[in-house]
Short mmCIF file of C-alpha atoms and ligand atoms in Angstrom, two decimals:
data_model
loop_
_atom_site.label_atom_id
_atom_site.label_comp_id
_atom_site.label_asym_id
_atom_site.label_seq_id
_atom_site.Cartn_x
_atom_site.Cartn_y
_atom_site.Cartn_z
CA MET K 1262 97.91 48.60 90.69
CA GLY K 1263 94.89 48.59 88.39
CA PHE K 1264 94.84 48.60 84.61
CA GLU K 1265 92.42 50.09 82.18
CA ILE K 1266 89.22 48.16 81.52
CA LEU K 1267 88.49 48.27 77.81
CA LYS K 1268 84.93 48.45 76.62
CA HIS K 1269 84.10 45.29 74.72
CA VAL K 1270 84.15 45.87 70.95
CA PRO K 1271 81.59 43.60 69.25
CA VAL K 1272 83.03 41.47 66.41
CA LEU K 1273 81.72 40.80 62.88
CA VAL K 1274 78.81 43.19 63.46
CA GLU K 1275 77.89 43.88 59.83
CA GLU K 1276 78.24 40.22 58.91
CA VAL K 1277 76.00 39.09 61.79
CA MET K 1278 73.41 41.78 61.07
CA SER K 1279 73.18 40.84 57.44
CA PHE K 1280 72.68 37.14 58.26
CA LEU K 1281 70.05 37.96 60.88
CA ARG K 1282 68.16 40.23 58.44
CA CYS K 1283 66.99 42.47 61.28
CA GLU K 1284 63.62 44.07 60.52
CA PRO K 1285 61.00 45.90 62.56
CA GLY K 1286 58.47 43.73 64.30
CA ARG K 1287 60.79 40.75 64.62
CA THR K 1288 62.11 38.99 67.72
CA TYR K 1289 65.77 38.16 68.21
CA VAL K 1290 67.61 36.34 70.96
CA ASP K 1291 71.07 37.49 71.97
CA ALA K 1292 72.07 34.56 74.16
CA THR K 1293 75.43 36.10 75.14
CA LEU K 1294 74.68 39.76 75.88
CA GLY K 1295 78.13 40.72 77.22
CA GLY K 1296 78.39 44.50 77.04
CA GLY K 1297 75.25 44.69 74.85
CA GLY K 1298 77.10 45.67 71.65
CA HIS K 1299 75.39 43.25 69.26
CA ALA K 1300 72.05 43.60 71.04
CA SER K 1301 71.99 47.37 70.66
CA GLU K 1302 72.73 47.01 66.91
CA ILE K 1303 69.83 44.55 66.64
CA LEU K 1304 67.52 46.95 68.50
CA GLN K 1305 68.53 49.94 66.38
CA ARG K 1306 67.88 48.00 63.19
CA THR K 1307 64.53 46.61 64.33
CA ALA K 1308 63.07 49.96 65.49
CA PRO K 1309 60.38 50.90 66.29
CA ASP K 1310 58.89 47.62 67.52
CA GLY K 1311 61.43 44.79 67.20
CA VAL K 1312 62.17 42.85 70.38
CA ALA K 1313 65.46 41.53 71.75
CA ILE K 1314 65.64 38.82 74.38
CA GLY K 1315 69.01 38.89 76.09
CA MET K 1316 70.70 36.26 78.21
CA GLU K 1317 73.87 36.66 80.26
CA TRP K 1318 75.07 34.84 83.35
CA ASP K 1319 77.77 37.26 84.50
CA GLU K 1320 76.51 39.91 86.90
CA ASP K 1321 79.17 42.48 85.89
CA ALA K 1322 78.47 42.10 82.16
CA LEU K 1323 74.76 42.22 82.84
CA SER K 1324 74.90 45.56 84.61
CA GLU K 1325 76.91 47.00 81.70
CA ALA K 1326 74.37 45.60 79.20
CA ARG K 1327 71.47 47.02 81.21
CA LYS K 1328 73.01 50.51 81.01
CA VAL K 1329 73.74 50.27 77.29
CA LEU K 1330 70.27 48.90 76.47
CA MET K 1331 68.28 51.20 78.75
CA PRO K 1332 67.32 53.58 75.88
CA PHE K 1333 65.42 50.75 74.20
CA GLY K 1334 62.97 50.48 77.11
CA ASP K 1335 60.64 47.49 77.06
CA ARG K 1336 61.77 46.38 73.60
CA VAL K 1337 64.48 44.46 75.43
CA LYS K 1338 63.98 41.69 77.98
CA ILE K 1339 67.03 40.64 79.93
CA PHE K 1340 67.56 37.40 81.87
CA ARG K 1341 70.45 36.42 84.12
CA GLU K 1342 70.58 32.83 82.96
CA ASN K 1343 72.82 30.21 81.43
CA PHE K 1344 71.86 30.18 77.75
CA ILE K 1345 71.09 26.47 77.91
CA ARG K 1346 67.82 27.58 79.56
CA LEU K 1347 66.69 29.38 76.39
CA PRO K 1348 64.03 26.81 75.34
CA ASP K 1349 62.47 26.92 78.87
CA LEU K 1350 62.43 30.73 78.85
CA MET K 1351 60.79 30.94 75.44
CA LYS K 1352 58.08 28.38 76.29
CA ALA K 1353 55.77 28.38 73.26
CA GLU K 1354 57.16 31.63 71.78
CA SER K 1355 59.41 31.56 68.74
CA ALA K 1356 62.19 33.80 67.43
CA ASP K 1357 63.41 35.11 64.07
CA GLY K 1358 67.06 34.85 64.99
CA ILE K 1359 69.51 33.69 67.64
CA LEU K 1360 73.02 34.98 68.18
CA LEU K 1361 75.69 33.22 70.21
CA ASP K 1362 78.95 35.13 70.58
CA LEU K 1363 80.98 32.71 72.66
CA GLY K 1364 83.85 33.12 75.06
CA LEU K 1365 84.82 36.09 77.16
CA SER K 1366 84.25 39.81 76.80
CA SER K 1367 87.12 42.27 77.14
CA MET K 1368 85.52 43.53 80.34
CA GLN K 1369 85.81 40.09 81.95
CA LEU K 1370 89.34 39.60 80.72
CA ASP K 1371 90.55 42.98 81.91
CA LYS K 1372 88.79 43.28 85.22
CA GLU K 1373 91.06 42.58 88.14
CA GLY K 1374 89.81 40.05 90.63
CA ARG K 1375 88.12 37.75 88.11
CA GLY K 1376 91.24 35.65 87.53
CA PHE K 1377 90.89 35.27 83.75
CA SER K 1378 94.07 37.11 82.93
CA PHE K 1379 97.61 36.79 84.18
CA ARG K 1380 98.22 40.51 83.92
CA GLY K 1381 98.18 41.70 87.53
CA ASP K 1382 97.60 39.22 90.34
CA SER K 1383 94.13 37.93 91.23
CA PRO K 1384 92.57 35.02 93.06
CA LEU K 1385 92.41 32.07 90.66
CA ASP K 1386 88.65 32.27 90.09
CA MET K 1387 87.63 32.29 86.37
CA ARG K 1388 83.91 31.76 86.96
CA MET K 1389 81.79 33.72 84.48
CA ASP K 1390 78.69 33.05 86.57
CA GLN K 1391 79.64 34.07 90.10
CA ARG K 1392 76.84 31.88 91.52
CA THR K 1393 78.47 28.58 90.54
CA ALA K 1394 80.54 26.67 93.05
CA GLN K 1395 83.79 25.59 91.45
CA THR K 1396 86.62 28.04 90.82
CA ALA K 1397 89.82 27.43 88.87
CA ALA K 1398 91.69 27.26 92.19
CA ASP K 1399 89.42 24.39 93.34
CA LEU K 1400 90.16 22.54 90.15
CA VAL K 1401 93.91 23.12 90.22
CA ASN K 1402 94.21 22.09 93.86
CA ARG K 1403 91.88 19.05 93.76
CA PHE K 1404 91.99 17.35 90.39
CA SER K 1405 94.39 14.45 89.80
CA SER K 1406 97.46 14.91 87.64
CA GLU K 1407 95.76 12.83 84.89
CA GLU K 1408 92.62 14.96 84.93
CA LEU K 1409 94.64 18.18 84.77
CA GLU K 1410 96.72 16.80 81.93
CA TYR K 1411 93.58 15.92 79.96
CA ILE K 1412 92.04 19.37 80.49
CA ILE K 1413 95.20 21.28 79.60
CA SER K 1414 95.95 19.12 76.59
CA HIS K 1415 92.39 18.84 75.25
CA TYR K 1416 90.94 22.30 75.94
CA GLY K 1417 94.22 24.20 75.76
CA GLU K 1418 95.81 22.20 72.94
CA GLU K 1419 99.02 22.50 74.97
CA ARG K 1420 101.81 20.11 74.04
CA TRP K 1421 103.44 20.42 77.49
CA ALA K 1422 100.25 19.41 79.33
CA ARG K 1423 101.80 16.43 81.14
CA ARG K 1424 104.73 18.43 82.49
CA ILE K 1425 102.44 21.28 83.53
CA ALA K 1426 100.00 18.93 85.31
CA LYS K 1427 102.85 17.25 87.19
CA ALA K 1428 104.35 20.60 88.15
CA ILE K 1429 100.96 21.78 89.47
CA VAL K 1430 100.60 18.67 91.65
CA GLN K 1431 104.15 19.07 92.96
CA GLU K 1432 103.68 22.73 93.75
CA ARG K 1433 100.37 22.29 95.56
CA GLU K 1434 101.92 19.67 97.84
CA ARG K 1435 104.19 22.46 99.02
CA GLU K 1436 101.48 25.12 99.10
CA PRO K 1437 98.01 25.46 97.49
CA ILE K 1438 97.97 27.45 94.23
CA ARG K 1439 95.60 30.33 94.90
CA THR K 1440 96.50 33.16 92.54
CA THR K 1441 96.95 33.78 88.83
CA GLN K 1442 100.63 34.63 89.33
CA ALA K 1443 101.28 31.48 91.38
CA LEU K 1444 99.85 29.36 88.55
CA ARG K 1445 101.67 31.33 85.90
CA LYS K 1446 105.00 30.72 87.63
CA VAL K 1447 104.38 26.97 87.78
CA VAL K 1448 103.56 26.88 84.05
CA TYR K 1449 106.65 28.94 83.21
CA ARG K 1450 108.87 26.53 85.11
CA ALA K 1451 107.23 23.46 83.58
CA ILE K 1452 107.77 24.47 79.94
CA PRO K 1453 111.44 24.30 78.91
CA LYS K 1454 112.80 27.84 78.43
CA ARG K 1455 113.75 27.33 74.82
CA PHE K 1456 110.09 26.60 74.00
CA HIS K 1457 108.78 29.81 75.59
CA SER K 1458 107.08 31.62 72.73
CA ARG K 1459 107.70 35.32 72.30
CA ARG K 1460 104.40 35.73 70.51
CA ILE K 1461 102.06 34.38 73.19
CA ASP K 1462 102.60 34.10 76.92
CA PRO K 1463 103.55 30.50 77.82
CA ALA K 1464 100.64 30.39 80.32
CA THR K 1465 97.96 31.35 77.76
CA ARG K 1466 96.89 27.83 76.77
CA THR K 1467 96.73 26.58 80.36
CA PHE K 1468 94.60 29.55 81.44
CA GLN K 1469 92.27 29.05 78.48
CA ALA K 1470 91.90 25.35 79.25
CA LEU K 1471 91.00 25.95 82.89
CA ARG K 1472 88.49 28.66 81.97
CA ILE K 1473 86.74 26.33 79.51
CA LYS K 1474 86.52 23.62 82.17
CA VAL K 1475 85.41 25.89 85.04
CA ASN K 1476 82.55 27.29 82.94
CA GLU K 1477 81.70 24.00 81.19
CA GLU K 1478 81.82 25.95 77.95
CA LEU K 1479 81.81 22.96 75.60
CA GLU K 1480 79.00 21.17 77.46
CA ASN K 1481 76.88 24.32 77.36
CA LEU K 1482 77.54 24.83 73.66
CA ARG K 1483 76.61 21.19 72.97
CA LYS K 1484 73.27 21.67 74.77
CA ILE K 1485 72.27 24.95 73.12
CA LEU K 1486 73.20 23.65 69.66
CA ASP K 1487 71.03 20.58 70.23
CA THR K 1488 67.96 22.49 71.41
CA GLY K 1489 68.23 26.20 70.55
CA TRP K 1490 67.30 25.95 66.85
CA LYS K 1491 63.90 24.51 67.79
CA ILE K 1492 62.68 27.93 68.97
CA LEU K 1493 63.30 29.43 65.51
CA ARG K 1494 60.46 30.12 63.11
CA ARG K 1495 60.79 28.73 59.58
CA GLY K 1496 63.31 31.03 57.89
CA GLY K 1497 64.71 32.06 61.29
CA ARG K 1498 68.47 32.04 61.55
CA MET K 1499 71.10 31.01 64.08
CA CYS K 1500 74.50 32.74 64.08
CA VAL K 1501 77.38 31.42 66.17
CA ILE K 1502 80.68 33.22 66.65
CA SER K 1503 83.37 31.02 68.17
CA PHE K 1504 86.98 31.60 69.16
CA HIS K 1505 88.25 28.06 69.67
CA SER K 1506 88.75 25.24 67.18
CA LEU K 1507 86.82 22.73 69.33
CA GLU K 1508 83.83 25.07 69.43
CA ASP K 1509 83.95 25.80 65.72
CA ARG K 1510 84.10 22.09 64.92
CA MET K 1511 81.10 21.42 67.13
CA VAL K 1512 79.09 24.17 65.39
CA LYS K 1513 80.10 22.95 61.93
CA GLU K 1514 79.22 19.32 62.67
CA THR K 1515 75.89 20.12 64.34
CA PHE K 1516 74.80 22.32 61.44
CA ARG K 1517 75.78 19.54 59.01
CA THR K 1518 73.76 16.96 60.92
CA LEU K 1519 70.75 19.28 61.10
CA GLU K 1520 71.04 19.94 57.36
CA LYS K 1521 71.11 16.19 56.62
CA GLU K 1522 68.05 15.72 58.81
CA GLY K 1523 66.23 18.44 56.84
CA GLU K 1524 65.88 20.82 59.80
CA MET K 1525 68.34 23.58 58.82
CA ARG K 1526 70.10 24.95 55.73
CA ILE K 1527 73.73 26.02 56.11
CA LEU K 1528 74.38 29.59 54.91
CA THR K 1529 78.14 29.62 55.49
CA LYS K 1530 79.91 26.81 53.64
CA LYS K 1531 83.12 28.13 55.19
CA PRO K 1532 83.27 30.15 58.41
CA VAL K 1533 83.15 33.93 57.96
CA THR K 1534 86.18 35.66 59.51
CA PRO K 1535 86.91 39.33 60.27
CA SER K 1536 88.24 41.55 57.49
CA GLU K 1537 91.83 42.74 57.53
CA GLU K 1538 90.55 46.14 58.61
CA GLU K 1539 88.63 44.70 61.58
CA ARG K 1540 91.60 42.58 62.66
CA LYS K 1541 93.78 45.68 62.74
CA ARG K 1542 91.21 47.78 64.53
CA ASN K 1543 90.31 45.06 67.05
CA PRO K 1544 93.09 42.48 67.53
CA ARG K 1545 90.82 40.41 69.78
CA SER K 1546 88.65 39.64 66.73
CA ARG K 1547 91.49 37.73 65.09
CA SER K 1548 90.40 34.18 65.95
CA ALA K 1549 86.65 34.78 65.48
CA LYS K 1550 84.72 32.43 63.19
CA LEU K 1551 81.08 32.95 62.30
CA ARG K 1552 78.74 30.21 61.08
CA CYS K 1553 75.09 30.64 60.28
CA ALA K 1554 72.18 28.32 59.41
CA GLU K 1555 68.50 28.83 58.63
CA ARG K 1556 65.57 26.80 59.89
CA ILE K 1557 63.59 25.20 57.09
C1 SAM O 2224 82.15 37.58 73.72
S1 SAM O 2224 81.07 38.06 74.98
C2 SAM O 2224 79.66 38.71 74.15
C3 SAM O 2224 79.81 40.14 73.74
C4 SAM O 2224 78.55 40.75 73.14
N1 SAM O 2224 78.16 40.09 71.91
C5 SAM O 2224 78.73 42.24 72.90
O1 SAM O 2224 78.54 42.68 71.76
O2 SAM O 2224 79.05 42.96 73.84
C6 SAM O 2224 80.43 36.55 75.58
C7 SAM O 2224 79.49 36.70 76.76
O3 SAM O 2224 78.75 35.50 76.89
C8 SAM O 2224 78.58 35.20 78.24
N2 SAM O 2224 78.35 33.75 78.32
C9 SAM O 2224 79.23 32.77 77.99
N3 SAM O 2224 78.65 31.57 78.20
C10 SAM O 2224 77.38 31.81 78.65
C11 SAM O 2224 76.31 30.95 79.03
N4 SAM O 2224 76.43 29.62 79.01
N5 SAM O 2224 75.15 31.54 79.41
C12 SAM O 2224 75.02 32.89 79.45
N6 SAM O 2224 76.02 33.75 79.11
C13 SAM O 2224 77.19 33.20 78.72
C14 SAM O 2224 79.87 35.66 78.90
O4 SAM O 2224 79.67 35.91 80.26
C15 SAM O 2224 80.20 36.91 78.09
O5 SAM O 2224 79.71 38.07 78.72
#
């Protein structure tokens, strides 16, 4: 049985737009197009001649973004690429702003068959870019117990990582773990019942950890933070929205280093978070943190 696919609601829109100072004639990069929500705001605010360069590696998200951004014609250029390729794509061109809105879109989370969610039953896939080789099922059925424990503990911040890793290895000796529900059951059994939270599903952290590993999310963020700012003009700004403490820490520390080196000026001493009103309206915005820095 299917469930409703929610349109992705962009987070912290006004905050991002005010940091990016969108104006006609300027060029902005949206390195994580998703459903095109932020990009269409940028294009509206930079009319009639501002340009948006969009990157997205997920074919499904890309076709949604193409539809949403169609009215802007050739003011938008879209690339199906990993955002780490941004400096190559830009060659000698520069930009006035870059936006990174990390993680998953609601469309990816809700769509059956992608394996990101444990609602419904799907093959254990979790690849955002369908062209890459390794799925979550490959990882779960091939990695050693120690590797799985590290991933689940480090990326999922899951205190029961060792038990879960051992339970996965035990289960796959019986039968390979191929679906989201098969994995969910193993996690449920591995965590003692009295520690099952009522607030979040006990499998949430394990699923998040595997997704981060499958898509090399932290490695990609590391690379774009190290190189992306170089395509900014003086006064150009980089905004990063993250949803995970490891990502936020990486953004904070990179901005600090770049500030010490005299390359960037930090504009957000503390991360900007969604207002009470936005949290209520869009519960998925709750863990969002925005940081912004300006090239000097
Ligand atoms: C939170 S969504 C972005 C939503 C978008 N800002 C909007 O308003 O609709 C994040 C998107 O970034 C994409 N993404 C994540 N990592 C990427 C990468 N390394 N390269 C390209 N796209 C990536 C995901 O596929 C997803 O569609």
